[in-house]
mmCIF file of C-alpha atoms and ligand atoms in Angstrom:
data_model
loop_
_atom_site.group_PDB
_atom_site.id
_atom_site.type_symbol
_atom_site.label_atom_id
_atom_site.label_comp_id
_atom_site.label_asym_id
_atom_site.label_seq_id
_atom_site.Cartn_x
_atom_site.Cartn_y
_atom_site.Cartn_z
ATOM 1 C CA MET A 243 27.226 -35.847 -23.351
ATOM 2 C CA SER A 244 29.619 -38.658 -23.857
ATOM 3 C CA ALA A 245 33.154 -39.250 -24.995
ATOM 4 C CA ILE A 246 34.225 -42.283 -26.954
ATOM 5 C CA VAL A 247 36.817 -44.191 -25.017
ATOM 6 C CA ALA A 248 38.080 -46.769 -27.442
ATOM 7 C CA ASP A 249 39.022 -47.103 -31.045
ATOM 8 C CA GLN A 250 40.039 -49.643 -33.615
ATOM 9 C CA LEU A 251 43.709 -48.728 -33.225
ATOM 10 C CA ALA A 252 43.641 -49.815 -29.615
ATOM 11 C CA GLY A 253 41.932 -53.051 -30.557
ATOM 12 C CA SER A 254 39.707 -52.897 -27.501
ATOM 13 C CA ALA A 255 35.933 -53.123 -27.471
ATOM 14 C CA LEU A 256 34.246 -49.844 -28.163
ATOM 15 C CA ALA A 257 33.006 -48.337 -24.936
ATOM 16 C CA VAL A 258 31.435 -45.055 -24.062
ATOM 17 C CA VAL A 259 32.138 -43.092 -20.908
ATOM 18 C CA ALA A 260 30.216 -39.919 -20.099
ATOM 19 C CA SER A 261 32.605 -37.003 -20.333
ATOM 20 C CA GLU A 262 31.723 -35.833 -16.811
ATOM 21 C CA LYS A 263 32.961 -39.248 -15.635
ATOM 22 C CA MET A 264 36.321 -38.853 -17.337
ATOM 23 C CA PRO A 265 39.297 -37.840 -15.167
ATOM 24 C CA ARG A 266 40.759 -34.418 -15.886
ATOM 25 C CA HIS A 267 44.104 -35.380 -14.419
ATOM 26 C CA ILE A 268 45.634 -38.864 -14.481
ATOM 27 C CA ALA A 269 48.831 -39.710 -12.615
ATOM 28 C CA ILE A 270 50.768 -42.884 -13.357
ATOM 29 C CA ILE A 271 53.338 -44.859 -11.378
ATOM 30 C CA MET A 272 55.109 -46.571 -14.279
ATOM 31 C CA ASP A 273 56.348 -49.727 -12.545
ATOM 32 C CA GLY A 274 57.634 -53.054 -13.835
ATOM 33 C CA ASN A 275 60.199 -52.115 -16.481
ATOM 34 C CA GLY A 276 62.903 -54.248 -14.916
ATOM 35 C CA ARG A 277 60.666 -57.303 -14.443
ATOM 36 C CA TRP A 278 59.350 -56.949 -17.997
ATOM 37 C CA ALA A 279 62.925 -57.145 -19.278
ATOM 38 C CA ARG A 280 63.944 -59.974 -16.949
ATOM 39 C CA SER A 281 60.913 -62.024 -17.990
ATOM 40 C CA ARG A 282 62.357 -61.846 -21.510
ATOM 41 C CA ARG A 283 65.907 -62.629 -20.334
ATOM 42 C CA LEU A 284 66.966 -59.120 -21.279
ATOM 43 C CA PRO A 285 68.950 -56.579 -19.249
ATOM 44 C CA ARG A 286 66.752 -54.224 -17.149
ATOM 45 C CA THR A 287 67.798 -51.305 -19.364
ATOM 46 C CA PHE A 288 65.743 -52.792 -22.226
ATOM 47 C CA GLY A 289 62.692 -52.465 -20.012
ATOM 48 C CA HIS A 290 63.363 -48.781 -19.427
ATOM 49 C CA ARG A 291 63.751 -48.189 -23.176
ATOM 50 C CA ALA A 292 60.478 -49.993 -23.831
ATOM 51 C CA GLY A 293 58.929 -47.913 -21.026
ATOM 52 C CA VAL A 294 59.721 -44.691 -22.867
ATOM 53 C CA GLU A 295 57.890 -45.987 -25.964
ATOM 54 C CA THR A 296 54.903 -46.907 -23.795
ATOM 55 C CA LEU A 297 54.837 -43.439 -22.300
ATOM 56 C CA HIS A 298 54.700 -41.888 -25.723
ATOM 57 C CA ARG A 299 51.796 -44.151 -26.740
ATOM 58 C CA ILE A 300 49.872 -43.282 -23.567
ATOM 59 C CA VAL A 301 50.517 -39.557 -24.074
ATOM 60 C CA GLU A 302 49.080 -39.887 -27.597
ATOM 61 C CA GLU A 303 46.069 -41.775 -26.277
ATOM 62 C CA CYS A 304 45.375 -39.202 -23.548
ATOM 63 C CA GLY A 305 45.500 -36.538 -26.268
ATOM 64 C CA ARG A 306 42.995 -38.482 -28.376
ATOM 65 C CA LEU A 307 40.699 -38.815 -25.377
ATOM 66 C CA ASP A 308 40.920 -35.093 -24.545
ATOM 67 C CA ILE A 309 42.365 -35.751 -21.107
ATOM 68 C CA PRO A 310 44.038 -32.450 -20.306
ATOM 69 C CA MET A 311 46.652 -33.531 -17.754
ATOM 70 C CA LEU A 312 48.958 -36.484 -17.196
ATOM 71 C CA THR A 313 51.602 -36.785 -14.485
ATOM 72 C CA VAL A 314 54.160 -39.601 -14.582
ATOM 73 C CA TYR A 315 56.577 -40.828 -11.919
ATOM 74 C CA ALA A 316 59.823 -41.193 -13.841
ATOM 75 C CA PHE A 317 62.456 -41.158 -11.053
ATOM 76 C CA SER A 318 61.928 -40.937 -7.315
ATOM 77 C CA THR A 319 64.119 -39.386 -4.619
ATOM 78 C CA GLU A 320 64.774 -42.996 -3.529
ATOM 79 C CA ASN A 321 65.774 -44.255 -7.000
ATOM 80 C CA TRP A 322 69.307 -42.858 -6.498
ATOM 81 C CA THR A 323 69.985 -45.924 -4.326
ATOM 82 C CA ARG A 324 69.834 -48.196 -7.412
ATOM 83 C CA PRO A 325 73.134 -49.480 -8.834
ATOM 84 C CA GLN A 326 75.165 -46.595 -10.264
ATOM 85 C CA THR A 327 75.131 -48.126 -13.749
ATOM 86 C CA GLU A 328 71.307 -48.190 -13.802
ATOM 87 C CA VAL A 329 71.038 -44.630 -12.450
ATOM 88 C CA SER A 330 73.477 -43.355 -15.101
ATOM 89 C CA PHE A 331 71.605 -45.238 -17.801
ATOM 90 C CA LEU A 332 68.269 -43.764 -16.705
ATOM 91 C CA MET A 333 69.683 -40.231 -16.622
ATOM 92 C CA ARG A 334 71.081 -40.646 -20.155
ATOM 93 C CA LEU A 335 67.839 -42.231 -21.379
ATOM 94 C CA LEU A 336 65.742 -39.417 -19.952
ATOM 95 C CA ALA A 337 67.953 -36.726 -21.499
ATOM 96 C CA GLU A 338 67.920 -38.558 -24.846
ATOM 97 C CA SER A 339 64.126 -39.024 -24.703
ATOM 98 C CA PHE A 340 63.405 -35.359 -23.996
ATOM 99 C CA GLY A 341 65.491 -34.555 -27.069
ATOM 100 C CA ARG A 342 64.147 -37.319 -29.326
ATOM 101 C CA TYR A 343 60.444 -36.755 -28.642
ATOM 102 C CA LEU A 344 60.458 -32.984 -28.379
ATOM 103 C CA ASP A 345 59.411 -32.233 -31.971
ATOM 104 C CA ARG A 346 56.573 -34.748 -31.777
ATOM 105 C CA LEU A 347 55.405 -33.396 -28.431
ATOM 106 C CA ILE A 348 55.347 -29.886 -29.884
ATOM 107 C CA THR A 349 53.288 -31.091 -32.883
ATOM 108 C CA GLU A 350 50.911 -32.934 -30.559
ATOM 109 C CA GLY A 351 50.328 -29.788 -28.460
ATOM 110 C CA VAL A 352 51.888 -31.242 -25.321
ATOM 111 C CA ARG A 353 53.183 -28.931 -22.616
ATOM 112 C CA ILE A 354 55.991 -30.287 -20.435
ATOM 113 C CA ARG A 355 56.561 -29.444 -16.794
ATOM 114 C CA HIS A 356 59.120 -30.919 -14.437
ATOM 115 C CA LEU A 357 58.143 -31.765 -10.851
ATOM 116 C CA GLY A 358 60.927 -32.464 -8.388
ATOM 117 C CA ARG A 359 64.375 -31.483 -7.216
ATOM 118 C CA CYS A 360 66.727 -29.835 -9.685
ATOM 119 C CA ASP A 361 69.924 -29.766 -7.640
ATOM 120 C CA ARG A 362 70.933 -33.409 -8.131
ATOM 121 C CA LEU A 363 70.093 -33.991 -11.797
ATOM 122 C CA PRO A 364 72.936 -34.046 -14.339
ATOM 123 C CA GLN A 365 73.422 -30.687 -16.043
ATOM 124 C CA ASP A 366 72.649 -31.954 -19.569
ATOM 125 C CA LEU A 367 69.349 -33.504 -18.420
ATOM 126 C CA LEU A 368 68.384 -30.323 -16.606
ATOM 127 C CA GLU A 369 69.105 -28.298 -19.741
ATOM 128 C CA ARG A 370 66.956 -30.644 -21.866
ATOM 129 C CA ILE A 371 64.096 -30.312 -19.371
ATOM 130 C CA ARG A 372 64.353 -26.522 -19.273
ATOM 131 C CA GLU A 373 64.431 -26.420 -23.074
ATOM 132 C CA ALA A 374 61.373 -28.732 -23.285
ATOM 133 C CA GLU A 375 59.494 -26.577 -20.755
ATOM 134 C CA ARG A 376 60.397 -23.414 -22.643
ATOM 135 C CA VAL A 377 59.486 -24.519 -26.160
ATOM 136 C CA THR A 378 56.236 -26.205 -25.104
ATOM 137 C CA ALA A 379 55.102 -23.426 -22.749
ATOM 138 C CA ARG A 380 52.324 -22.267 -25.095
ATOM 139 C CA ASN A 381 50.960 -25.753 -25.826
ATOM 140 C CA SER A 382 47.579 -26.490 -24.319
ATOM 141 C CA LYS A 383 46.250 -29.795 -25.666
ATOM 142 C CA LEU A 384 47.754 -31.893 -22.881
ATOM 143 C CA GLN A 385 50.054 -31.058 -19.998
ATOM 144 C CA LEU A 386 52.600 -33.747 -19.228
ATOM 145 C CA ASN A 387 54.153 -33.363 -15.785
ATOM 146 C CA VAL A 388 57.289 -35.433 -15.381
ATOM 147 C CA ALA A 389 58.115 -36.238 -11.749
ATOM 148 C CA LEU A 390 61.862 -36.612 -11.768
ATOM 149 C CA ASP A 391 63.907 -36.734 -8.558
ATOM 150 C CA TYR A 392 60.505 -36.362 -6.982
ATOM 151 C CA GLY A 393 59.364 -37.515 -3.542
ATOM 152 C CA SER A 394 56.431 -36.191 -1.547
ATOM 153 C CA ARG A 395 58.268 -36.094 1.770
ATOM 154 C CA SER A 396 61.081 -34.064 0.278
ATOM 155 C CA GLU A 397 58.516 -31.827 -1.469
ATOM 156 C CA LEU A 398 56.665 -31.140 1.799
ATOM 157 C CA THR A 399 59.869 -30.634 3.782
ATOM 158 C CA GLU A 400 61.155 -28.167 1.187
ATOM 159 C CA ALA A 401 57.772 -26.387 1.164
ATOM 160 C CA ILE A 402 57.883 -25.898 4.951
ATOM 161 C CA ARG A 403 61.453 -24.554 4.764
ATOM 162 C CA ALA A 404 60.493 -22.159 1.956
ATOM 163 C CA MET A 405 57.436 -20.904 3.844
ATOM 164 C CA ALA A 406 59.596 -20.248 6.908
ATOM 165 C CA ARG A 407 62.182 -18.424 4.738
ATOM 166 C CA ASP A 408 59.401 -16.284 3.218
ATOM 167 C CA GLY A 409 58.086 -15.345 6.658
ATOM 168 C CA VAL A 410 54.759 -17.178 6.291
ATOM 169 C CA ASP A 411 53.128 -17.390 9.735
ATOM 170 C CA LEU A 412 53.187 -21.173 10.209
ATOM 171 C CA ARG A 413 50.774 -20.986 13.153
ATOM 172 C CA SER A 414 47.954 -19.955 10.820
ATOM 173 C CA VAL A 415 49.092 -21.599 7.609
ATOM 174 C CA THR A 416 46.281 -22.734 5.278
ATOM 175 C CA GLU A 417 45.960 -25.727 2.960
ATOM 176 C CA GLU A 418 45.981 -23.326 0.002
ATOM 177 C CA GLN A 419 49.291 -21.845 1.178
ATOM 178 C CA VAL A 420 50.847 -25.305 1.514
ATOM 179 C CA SER A 421 49.634 -26.252 -1.989
ATOM 180 C CA ALA A 422 51.168 -23.076 -3.378
ATOM 181 C CA TYR A 423 54.603 -24.136 -2.085
ATOM 182 C CA LEU A 424 54.564 -27.601 -3.649
ATOM 183 C CA TYR A 425 56.143 -28.516 -7.008
ATOM 184 C CA THR A 426 52.568 -28.918 -8.246
ATOM 185 C CA ARG A 427 51.606 -25.331 -7.479
ATOM 186 C CA GLY A 428 48.772 -24.195 -9.733
ATOM 187 C CA LEU A 429 47.954 -27.733 -10.917
ATOM 188 C CA PRO A 430 44.676 -29.526 -10.209
ATOM 189 C CA ASP A 431 44.902 -32.578 -7.949
ATOM 190 C CA PRO A 432 44.933 -35.938 -9.752
ATOM 191 C CA ASP A 433 41.542 -37.635 -10.124
ATOM 192 C CA LEU A 434 42.925 -41.053 -10.959
ATOM 193 C CA ILE A 435 46.217 -42.686 -10.001
ATOM 194 C CA ILE A 436 47.224 -45.737 -12.016
ATOM 195 C CA ARG A 437 50.007 -48.068 -10.894
ATOM 196 C CA THR A 438 51.337 -50.771 -13.158
ATOM 197 C CA GLY A 439 53.503 -53.727 -12.135
ATOM 198 C CA GLY A 440 51.293 -55.311 -9.485
ATOM 199 C CA GLU A 441 52.176 -53.337 -6.345
ATOM 200 C CA VAL A 442 49.446 -51.405 -4.535
ATOM 201 C CA ARG A 443 51.175 -48.507 -2.833
ATOM 202 C CA LEU A 444 51.943 -44.839 -3.470
ATOM 203 C CA SER A 445 55.728 -44.982 -2.938
ATOM 204 C CA ASN A 446 56.072 -41.332 -1.903
ATOM 205 C CA PHE A 447 54.159 -40.070 -4.970
ATOM 206 C CA LEU A 448 51.763 -37.104 -4.681
ATOM 207 C CA LEU A 449 50.834 -37.916 -1.072
ATOM 208 C CA TRP A 450 49.282 -34.484 -0.457
ATOM 209 C CA GLN A 451 47.736 -34.118 -3.908
ATOM 210 C CA ALA A 452 46.218 -37.634 -3.944
ATOM 211 C CA ALA A 453 43.951 -36.998 -0.942
ATOM 212 C CA TYR A 454 40.797 -37.690 -2.978
ATOM 213 C CA ALA A 455 42.217 -39.513 -5.984
ATOM 214 C CA GLU A 456 40.833 -42.867 -7.067
ATOM 215 C CA TYR A 457 43.346 -45.706 -7.372
ATOM 216 C CA TYR A 458 43.683 -48.292 -10.076
ATOM 217 C CA ALA A 459 46.358 -50.969 -9.908
ATOM 218 C CA THR A 460 47.137 -53.464 -12.639
ATOM 219 C CA GLN A 461 49.449 -56.482 -12.793
ATOM 220 C CA LYS A 462 50.623 -55.423 -16.269
ATOM 221 C CA PHE A 463 54.236 -54.303 -16.427
ATOM 222 C CA TRP A 464 54.560 -50.745 -17.701
ATOM 223 C CA PRO A 465 56.020 -51.672 -21.141
ATOM 224 C CA ASP A 466 52.942 -53.882 -21.738
ATOM 225 C CA PHE A 467 50.444 -51.197 -20.705
ATOM 226 C CA GLY A 468 48.528 -50.084 -23.775
ATOM 227 C CA ALA A 469 45.572 -47.995 -24.855
ATOM 228 C CA ALA A 470 43.167 -50.851 -24.071
ATOM 229 C CA ASP A 471 44.505 -50.977 -20.498
ATOM 230 C CA LEU A 472 44.045 -47.234 -20.163
ATOM 231 C CA HIS A 473 40.461 -47.599 -21.387
ATOM 232 C CA GLN A 474 39.848 -50.287 -18.791
ATOM 233 C CA ALA A 475 41.151 -48.002 -16.039
ATOM 234 C CA LEU A 476 38.870 -45.228 -17.305
ATOM 235 C CA GLN A 477 35.869 -47.505 -17.290
ATOM 236 C CA VAL A 478 36.560 -48.554 -13.697
ATOM 237 C CA PHE A 479 37.072 -44.900 -12.738
ATOM 238 C CA ALA A 480 33.683 -44.044 -14.261
ATOM 239 C CA THR A 481 31.985 -46.521 -11.907
ATOM 240 C CA ARG A 482 33.510 -44.993 -8.770
ATOM 241 C CA GLN A 483 31.391 -42.757 -6.557
ATOM 242 C CA ARG A 484 33.467 -39.838 -5.362
ATOM 243 C CA ARG A 485 32.096 -38.463 -2.106
ATOM 244 C CA TYR A 486 35.052 -36.400 -0.832
ATOM 245 C CA GLY A 487 34.147 -37.383 2.723
ATOM 246 C CA GLY A 488 30.507 -36.339 2.308
ATOM 247 C CA VAL A 489 27.394 -38.338 1.431
ATOM 248 C CA ILE A 490 25.554 -38.643 -1.851
ATOM 249 C CA SER A 491 22.296 -36.672 -1.586
ATOM 250 C CA ALA A 492 19.139 -38.822 -1.141
ATOM 251 C CA GLU A 493 21.242 -41.593 0.492
HETATM 252 C C1 LIG B 1522 60.016 -48.476 -12.785
HETATM 253 O O1 LIG B 1522 60.366 -49.749 -13.221
HETATM 254 C C2 LIG B 1522 60.420 -47.481 -13.720
HETATM 255 C C3 LIG B 1522 61.384 -46.521 -13.509
HETATM 256 C C4 LIG B 1522 62.120 -46.309 -12.266
HETATM 257 C C5 LIG B 1522 61.761 -45.616 -14.554
HETATM 258 C C6 LIG B 1522 60.590 -45.146 -15.348
HETATM 259 C C7 LIG B 1522 61.049 -44.314 -16.433
HETATM 260 C C8 LIG B 1522 60.608 -44.419 -17.699
HETATM 261 C C9 LIG B 1522 59.623 -45.377 -18.182
HETATM 262 C C10 LIG B 1522 61.072 -43.478 -18.662
HETATM 263 C C11 LIG B 1522 60.175 -42.296 -18.686
HETATM 264 C C12 LIG B 1522 60.631 -41.428 -19.723
HETATM 265 C C13 LIG B 1522 60.443 -40.109 -19.788
HETATM 266 C C14 LIG B 1522 60.923 -39.419 -20.998
HETATM 267 C C15 LIG B 1522 59.816 -39.327 -18.721
HETATM 268 P P1 LIG B 1522 61.332 -50.588 -12.311
HETATM 269 O O2 LIG B 1522 62.713 -50.421 -12.814
HETATM 270 O O3 LIG B 1522 61.146 -50.197 -10.887
HETATM 271 O O4 LIG B 1522 60.811 -52.026 -12.587
HETATM 272 P P2 LIG B 1522 60.820 -53.240 -11.564
HETATM 273 O O5 LIG B 1522 59.866 -52.891 -10.447
HETATM 274 O O6 LIG B 1522 60.321 -54.375 -12.398
HETATM 275 O O7 LIG B 1522 62.224 -53.423 -11.098
#
């Protein structure tokens, strides 16, 4: 059985990847918006706006490829340290984007879920997220998890506090119990983590969940990342041997 991983729209060479070699869950660190803008002598905010368009194109492409889950790192727990003007812009842009794309996401069968802290986000953004989660709750074509005020260390710290509050016996705690206290509870771990923008690090993203994920880093800035780049990442992923700490039989 095979799935076609390219099309004329994307303009990339037609390639075929066996469907059992396709990731079920892709996570993306969307980096390089600011540098993309600067390289064009534009304010950084233009890069973030272009980044939203890119995200929508990649969501569409994942839908076309029957990839059931996509998680994107939209704002980290550390991003609050950016200049106040950029933080405010990003919060407004995110709220506006949830509103602007909602109808299309509904039509495309996308289900939205927020991952991260809720207590520091502006009220209007939080309301947009809740609304998006509510109206897309029955969609099942593709789940888009938006990590927003997300950081793995904060997630794990909060999970430990919540387990203690709930009276979980921490001396015998299991991996399954820890997973059930994370923002990602109930979600499969990512198979493939893509980072754009040239850096090769996780930056506090899905540290627990990425234990056996494959990594793919590209120099492309996020606004330049297109369907052809996604196909390339998928082709590289298909060549990886995933052993989960074991050995391949007959080795
Ligand atoms: C990293 O680029 C990008 C961000 C911190 C923001 C990413 C957010 C979006 C693309 C919008 C997503 C939209 C929705 C609706 C979820 P950077 O600013 O760190 O770039 P740099 O490394 O070049 O400075």
